CSV table of N, CA and C in Angstrom, one decimal:
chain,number,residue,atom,x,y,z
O,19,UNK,N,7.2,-15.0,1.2
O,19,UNK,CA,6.0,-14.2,1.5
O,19,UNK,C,6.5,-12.9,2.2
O,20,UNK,N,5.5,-11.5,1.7
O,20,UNK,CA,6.2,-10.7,2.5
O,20,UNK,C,5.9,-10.7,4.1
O,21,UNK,N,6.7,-9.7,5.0
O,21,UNK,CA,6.6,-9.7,6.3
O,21,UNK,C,5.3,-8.7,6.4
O,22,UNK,N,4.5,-8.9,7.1
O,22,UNK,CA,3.4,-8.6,7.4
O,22,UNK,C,3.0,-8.1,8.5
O,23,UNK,N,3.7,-6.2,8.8
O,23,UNK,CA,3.6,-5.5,9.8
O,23,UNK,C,2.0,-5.3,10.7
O,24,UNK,N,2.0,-4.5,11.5
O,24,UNK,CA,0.6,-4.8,11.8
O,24,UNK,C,-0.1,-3.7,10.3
O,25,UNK,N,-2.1,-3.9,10.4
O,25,UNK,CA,-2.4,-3.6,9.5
O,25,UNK,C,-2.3,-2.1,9.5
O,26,UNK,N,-2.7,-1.2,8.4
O,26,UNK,CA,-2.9,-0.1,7.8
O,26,UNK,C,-3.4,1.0,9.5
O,27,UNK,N,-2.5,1.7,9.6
O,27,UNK,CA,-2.8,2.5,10.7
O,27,UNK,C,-3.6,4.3,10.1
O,28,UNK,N,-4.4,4.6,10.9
O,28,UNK,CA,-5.3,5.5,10.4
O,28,UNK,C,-4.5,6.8,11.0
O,29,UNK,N,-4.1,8.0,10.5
O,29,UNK,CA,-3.4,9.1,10.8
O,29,UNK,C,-4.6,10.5,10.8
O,30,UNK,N,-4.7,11.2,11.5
O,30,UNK,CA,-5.2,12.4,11.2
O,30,UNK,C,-4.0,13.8,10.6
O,31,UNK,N,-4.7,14.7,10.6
O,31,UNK,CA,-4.1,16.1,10.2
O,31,UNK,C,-2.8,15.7,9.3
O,32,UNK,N,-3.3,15.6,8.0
O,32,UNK,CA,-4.5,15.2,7.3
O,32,UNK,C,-5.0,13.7,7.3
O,33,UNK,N,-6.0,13.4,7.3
O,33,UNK,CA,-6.4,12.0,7.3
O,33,UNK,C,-5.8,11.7,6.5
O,34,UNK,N,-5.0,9.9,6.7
O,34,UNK,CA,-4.8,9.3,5.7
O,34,UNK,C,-4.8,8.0,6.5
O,35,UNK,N,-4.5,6.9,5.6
O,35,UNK,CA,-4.3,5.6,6.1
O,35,UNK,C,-2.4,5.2,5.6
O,36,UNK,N,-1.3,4.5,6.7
O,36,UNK,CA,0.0,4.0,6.4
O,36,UNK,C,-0.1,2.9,6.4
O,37,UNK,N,0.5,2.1,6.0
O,37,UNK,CA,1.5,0.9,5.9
O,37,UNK,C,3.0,0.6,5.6
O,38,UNK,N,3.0,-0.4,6.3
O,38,UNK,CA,4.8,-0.4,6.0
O,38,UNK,C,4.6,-1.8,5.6
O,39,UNK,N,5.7,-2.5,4.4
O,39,UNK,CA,5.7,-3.7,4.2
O,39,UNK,C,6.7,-4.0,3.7
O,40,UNK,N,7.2,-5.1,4.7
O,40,UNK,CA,8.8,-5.9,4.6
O,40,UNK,C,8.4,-7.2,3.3
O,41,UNK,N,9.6,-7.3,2.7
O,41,UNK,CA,10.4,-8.4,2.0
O,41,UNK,C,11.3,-9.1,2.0
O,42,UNK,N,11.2,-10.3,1.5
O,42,UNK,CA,12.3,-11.0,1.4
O,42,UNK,C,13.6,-10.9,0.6
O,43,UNK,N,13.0,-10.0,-0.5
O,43,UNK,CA,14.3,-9.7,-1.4
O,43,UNK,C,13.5,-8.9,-2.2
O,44,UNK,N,14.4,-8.3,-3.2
O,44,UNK,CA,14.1,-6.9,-4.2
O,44,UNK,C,13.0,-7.5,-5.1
O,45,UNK,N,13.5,-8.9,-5.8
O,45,UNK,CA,12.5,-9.6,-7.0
O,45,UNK,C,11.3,-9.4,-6.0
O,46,UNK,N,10.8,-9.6,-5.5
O,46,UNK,CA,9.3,-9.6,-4.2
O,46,UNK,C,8.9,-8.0,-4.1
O,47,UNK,N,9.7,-7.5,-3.7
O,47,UNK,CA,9.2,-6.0,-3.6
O,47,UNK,C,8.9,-5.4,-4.9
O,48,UNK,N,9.7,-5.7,-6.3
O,48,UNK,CA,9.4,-5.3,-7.9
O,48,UNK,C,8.1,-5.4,-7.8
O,49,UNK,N,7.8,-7.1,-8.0
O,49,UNK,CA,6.6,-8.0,-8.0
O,49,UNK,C,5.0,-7.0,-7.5
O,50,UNK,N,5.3,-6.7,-5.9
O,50,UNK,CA,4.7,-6.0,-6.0
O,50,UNK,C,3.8,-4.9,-5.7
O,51,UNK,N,5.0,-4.2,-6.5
O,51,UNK,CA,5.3,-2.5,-6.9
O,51,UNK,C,4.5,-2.4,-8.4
O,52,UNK,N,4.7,-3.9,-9.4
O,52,UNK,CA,4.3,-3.7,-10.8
O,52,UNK,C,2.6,-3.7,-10.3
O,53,UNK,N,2.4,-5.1,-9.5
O,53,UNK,CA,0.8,-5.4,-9.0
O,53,UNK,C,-0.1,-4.1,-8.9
O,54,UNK,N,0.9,-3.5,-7.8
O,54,UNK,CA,0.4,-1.8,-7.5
O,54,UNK,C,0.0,-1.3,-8.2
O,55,UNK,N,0.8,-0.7,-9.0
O,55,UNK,CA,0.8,0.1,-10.2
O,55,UNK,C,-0.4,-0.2,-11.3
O,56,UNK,N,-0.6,-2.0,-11.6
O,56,UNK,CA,-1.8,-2.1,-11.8
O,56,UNK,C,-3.0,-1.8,-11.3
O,57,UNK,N,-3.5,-1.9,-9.8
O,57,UNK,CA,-4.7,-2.2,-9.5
O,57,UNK,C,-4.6,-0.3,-9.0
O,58,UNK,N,-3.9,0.4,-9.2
O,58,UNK,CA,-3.8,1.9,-8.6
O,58,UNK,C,-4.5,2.2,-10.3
O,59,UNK,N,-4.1,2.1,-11.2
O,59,UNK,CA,-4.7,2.2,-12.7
O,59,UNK,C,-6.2,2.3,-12.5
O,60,UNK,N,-6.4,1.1,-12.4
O,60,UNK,CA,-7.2,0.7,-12.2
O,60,UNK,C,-8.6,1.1,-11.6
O,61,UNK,N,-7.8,1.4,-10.5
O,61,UNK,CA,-9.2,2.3,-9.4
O,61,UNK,C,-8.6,3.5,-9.6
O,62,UNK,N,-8.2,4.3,-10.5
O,62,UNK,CA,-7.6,5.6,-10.3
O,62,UNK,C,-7.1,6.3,-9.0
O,63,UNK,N,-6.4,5.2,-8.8
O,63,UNK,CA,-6.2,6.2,-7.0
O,63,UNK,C,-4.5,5.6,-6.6
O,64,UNK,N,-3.9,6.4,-6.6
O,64,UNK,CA,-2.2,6.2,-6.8
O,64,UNK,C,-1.6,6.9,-4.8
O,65,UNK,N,-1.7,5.8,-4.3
O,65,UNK,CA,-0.9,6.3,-3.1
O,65,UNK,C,0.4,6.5,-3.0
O,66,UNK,N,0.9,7.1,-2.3
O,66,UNK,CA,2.4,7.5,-1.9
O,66,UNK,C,3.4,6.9,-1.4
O,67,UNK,N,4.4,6.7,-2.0
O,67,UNK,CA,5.2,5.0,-2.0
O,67,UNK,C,6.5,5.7,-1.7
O,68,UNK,N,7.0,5.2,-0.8
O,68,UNK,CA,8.5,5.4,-1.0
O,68,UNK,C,9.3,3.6,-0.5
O,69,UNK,N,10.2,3.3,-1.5
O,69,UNK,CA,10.4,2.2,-1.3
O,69,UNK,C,11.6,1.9,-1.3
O,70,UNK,N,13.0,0.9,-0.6
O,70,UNK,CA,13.5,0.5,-0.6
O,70,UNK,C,14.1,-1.1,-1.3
O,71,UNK,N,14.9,-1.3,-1.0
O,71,UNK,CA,15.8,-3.2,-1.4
O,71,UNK,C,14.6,-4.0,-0.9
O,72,UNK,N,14.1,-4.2,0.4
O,72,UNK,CA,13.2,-5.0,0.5
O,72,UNK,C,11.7,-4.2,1.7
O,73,UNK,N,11.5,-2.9,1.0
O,73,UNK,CA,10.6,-2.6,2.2
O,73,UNK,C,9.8,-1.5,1.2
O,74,UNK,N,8.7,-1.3,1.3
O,74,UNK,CA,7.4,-0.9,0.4
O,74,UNK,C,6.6,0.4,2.1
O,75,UNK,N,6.8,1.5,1.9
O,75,UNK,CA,5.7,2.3,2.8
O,75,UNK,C,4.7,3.0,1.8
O,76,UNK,N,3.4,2.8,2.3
O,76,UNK,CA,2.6,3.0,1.5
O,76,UNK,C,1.9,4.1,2.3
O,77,UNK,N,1.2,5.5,1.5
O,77,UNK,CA,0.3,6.3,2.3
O,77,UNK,C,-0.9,6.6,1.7
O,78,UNK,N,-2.0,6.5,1.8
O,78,UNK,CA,-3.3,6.4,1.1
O,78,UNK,C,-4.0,7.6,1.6
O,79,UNK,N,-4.0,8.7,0.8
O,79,UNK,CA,-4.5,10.4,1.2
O,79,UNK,C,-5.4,10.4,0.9
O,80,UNK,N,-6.5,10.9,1.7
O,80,UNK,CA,-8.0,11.3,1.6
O,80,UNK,C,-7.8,12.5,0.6
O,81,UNK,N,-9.3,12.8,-0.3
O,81,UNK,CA,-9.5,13.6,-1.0
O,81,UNK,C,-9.3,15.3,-0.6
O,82,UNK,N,-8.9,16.1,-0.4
O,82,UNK,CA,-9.3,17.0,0.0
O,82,UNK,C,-10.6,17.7,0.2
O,83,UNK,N,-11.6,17.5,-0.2
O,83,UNK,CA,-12.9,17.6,-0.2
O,83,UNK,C,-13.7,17.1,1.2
O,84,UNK,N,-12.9,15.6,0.8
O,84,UNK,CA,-13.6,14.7,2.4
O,84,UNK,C,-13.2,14.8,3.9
O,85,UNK,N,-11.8,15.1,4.2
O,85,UNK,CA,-11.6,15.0,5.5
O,85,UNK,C,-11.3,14.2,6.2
O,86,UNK,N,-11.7,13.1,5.8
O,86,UNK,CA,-12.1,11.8,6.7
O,86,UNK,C,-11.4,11.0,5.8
O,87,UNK,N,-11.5,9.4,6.6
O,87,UNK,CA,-11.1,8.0,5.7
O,87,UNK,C,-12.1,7.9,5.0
O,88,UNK,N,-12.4,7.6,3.6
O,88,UNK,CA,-13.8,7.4,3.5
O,88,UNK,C,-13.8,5.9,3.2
O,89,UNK,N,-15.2,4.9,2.9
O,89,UNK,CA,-15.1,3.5,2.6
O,89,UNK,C,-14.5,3.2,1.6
O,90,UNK,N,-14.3,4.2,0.3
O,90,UNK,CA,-13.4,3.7,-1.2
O,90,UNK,C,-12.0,3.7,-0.3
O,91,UNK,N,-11.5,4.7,0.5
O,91,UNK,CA,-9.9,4.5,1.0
O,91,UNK,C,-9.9,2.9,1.5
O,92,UNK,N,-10.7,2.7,2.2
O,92,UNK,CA,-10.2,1.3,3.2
O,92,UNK,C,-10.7,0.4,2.4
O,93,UNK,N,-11.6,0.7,0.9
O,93,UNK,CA,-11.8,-0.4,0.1
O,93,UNK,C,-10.2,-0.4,-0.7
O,94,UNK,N,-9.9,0.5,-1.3
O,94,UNK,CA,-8.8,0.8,-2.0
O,94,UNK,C,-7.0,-0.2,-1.1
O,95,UNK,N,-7.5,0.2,0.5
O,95,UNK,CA,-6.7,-0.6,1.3
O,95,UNK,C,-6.7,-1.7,1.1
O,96,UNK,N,-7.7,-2.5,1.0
O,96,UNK,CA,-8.5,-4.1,1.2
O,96,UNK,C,-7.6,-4.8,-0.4
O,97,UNK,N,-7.9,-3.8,-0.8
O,97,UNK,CA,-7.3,-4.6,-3.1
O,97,UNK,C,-5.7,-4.4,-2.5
O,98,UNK,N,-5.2,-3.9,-1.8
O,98,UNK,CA,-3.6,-3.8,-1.4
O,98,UNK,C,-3.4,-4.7,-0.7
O,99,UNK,N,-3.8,-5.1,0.4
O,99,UNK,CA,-3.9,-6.2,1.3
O,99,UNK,C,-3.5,-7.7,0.2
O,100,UNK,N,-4.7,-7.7,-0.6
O,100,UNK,CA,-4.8,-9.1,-1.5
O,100,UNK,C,-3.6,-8.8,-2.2
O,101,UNK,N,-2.9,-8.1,-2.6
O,101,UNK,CA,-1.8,-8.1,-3.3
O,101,UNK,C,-0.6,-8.6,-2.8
O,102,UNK,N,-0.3,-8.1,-1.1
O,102,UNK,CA,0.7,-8.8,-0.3
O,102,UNK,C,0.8,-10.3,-0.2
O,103,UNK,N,-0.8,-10.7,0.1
O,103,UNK,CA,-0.9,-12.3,0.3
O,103,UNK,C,-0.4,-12.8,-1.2
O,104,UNK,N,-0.3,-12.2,-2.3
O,104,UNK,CA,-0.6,-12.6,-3.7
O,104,UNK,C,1.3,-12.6,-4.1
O,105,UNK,N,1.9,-12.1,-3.4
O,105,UNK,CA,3.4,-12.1,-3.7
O,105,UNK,C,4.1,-13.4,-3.3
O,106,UNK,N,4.3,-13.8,-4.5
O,106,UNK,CA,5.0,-15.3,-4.4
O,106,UNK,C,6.4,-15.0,-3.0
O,107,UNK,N,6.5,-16.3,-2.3
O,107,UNK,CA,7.3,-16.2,-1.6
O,107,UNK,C,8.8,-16.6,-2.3
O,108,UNK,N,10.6,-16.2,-1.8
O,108,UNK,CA,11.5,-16.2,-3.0
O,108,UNK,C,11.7,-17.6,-2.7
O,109,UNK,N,13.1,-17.7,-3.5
O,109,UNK,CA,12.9,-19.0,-3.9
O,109,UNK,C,14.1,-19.3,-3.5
């Protein structure tokens, strides 16, 4: 299971919400990177990823319009959250 930093920290200028998220190995981090990529489809909303061998940073940018976090961002957070819990631990 992945390592589970503290949660989603809220940034101003410009608002956005980070995360950082450790793994146990690459197969775990693929896993999910593919999940992501689904449920980002999905809700049309594609955060900013830079990723490593076993470590995933994620950054979730407010609209330009809004300014602020709005509730679809920290809902958008919440479907990323279930995804970590949802990453088989390796084997």
């Amino acid at each position: 299971m992945p390592t589970q930093a503290a949660t989603w920290k809220e940034r101003n200028r410009p608002a956005r919400l980070e995360r950082r998220i450790e793994f146990e190995d690459y197969e775990q981090t693929r896993e999910f990177l593919e999940a992501l990529a689904d449920i980002s489809e999905a809700a049309n909303r594609y955060p900013d990823i830079s990723f490593g061998r076993t470590s995933v940073s994620l950054t979730i940018q407010t609209d330009e319009d809004a300014g602020a976090i709005l509730p679809e961002h920290r809902a958008f957070a919440r479907q990323i959250d279930a995804l970590i819990t949802a990453v088989p631990a390796a084997s």
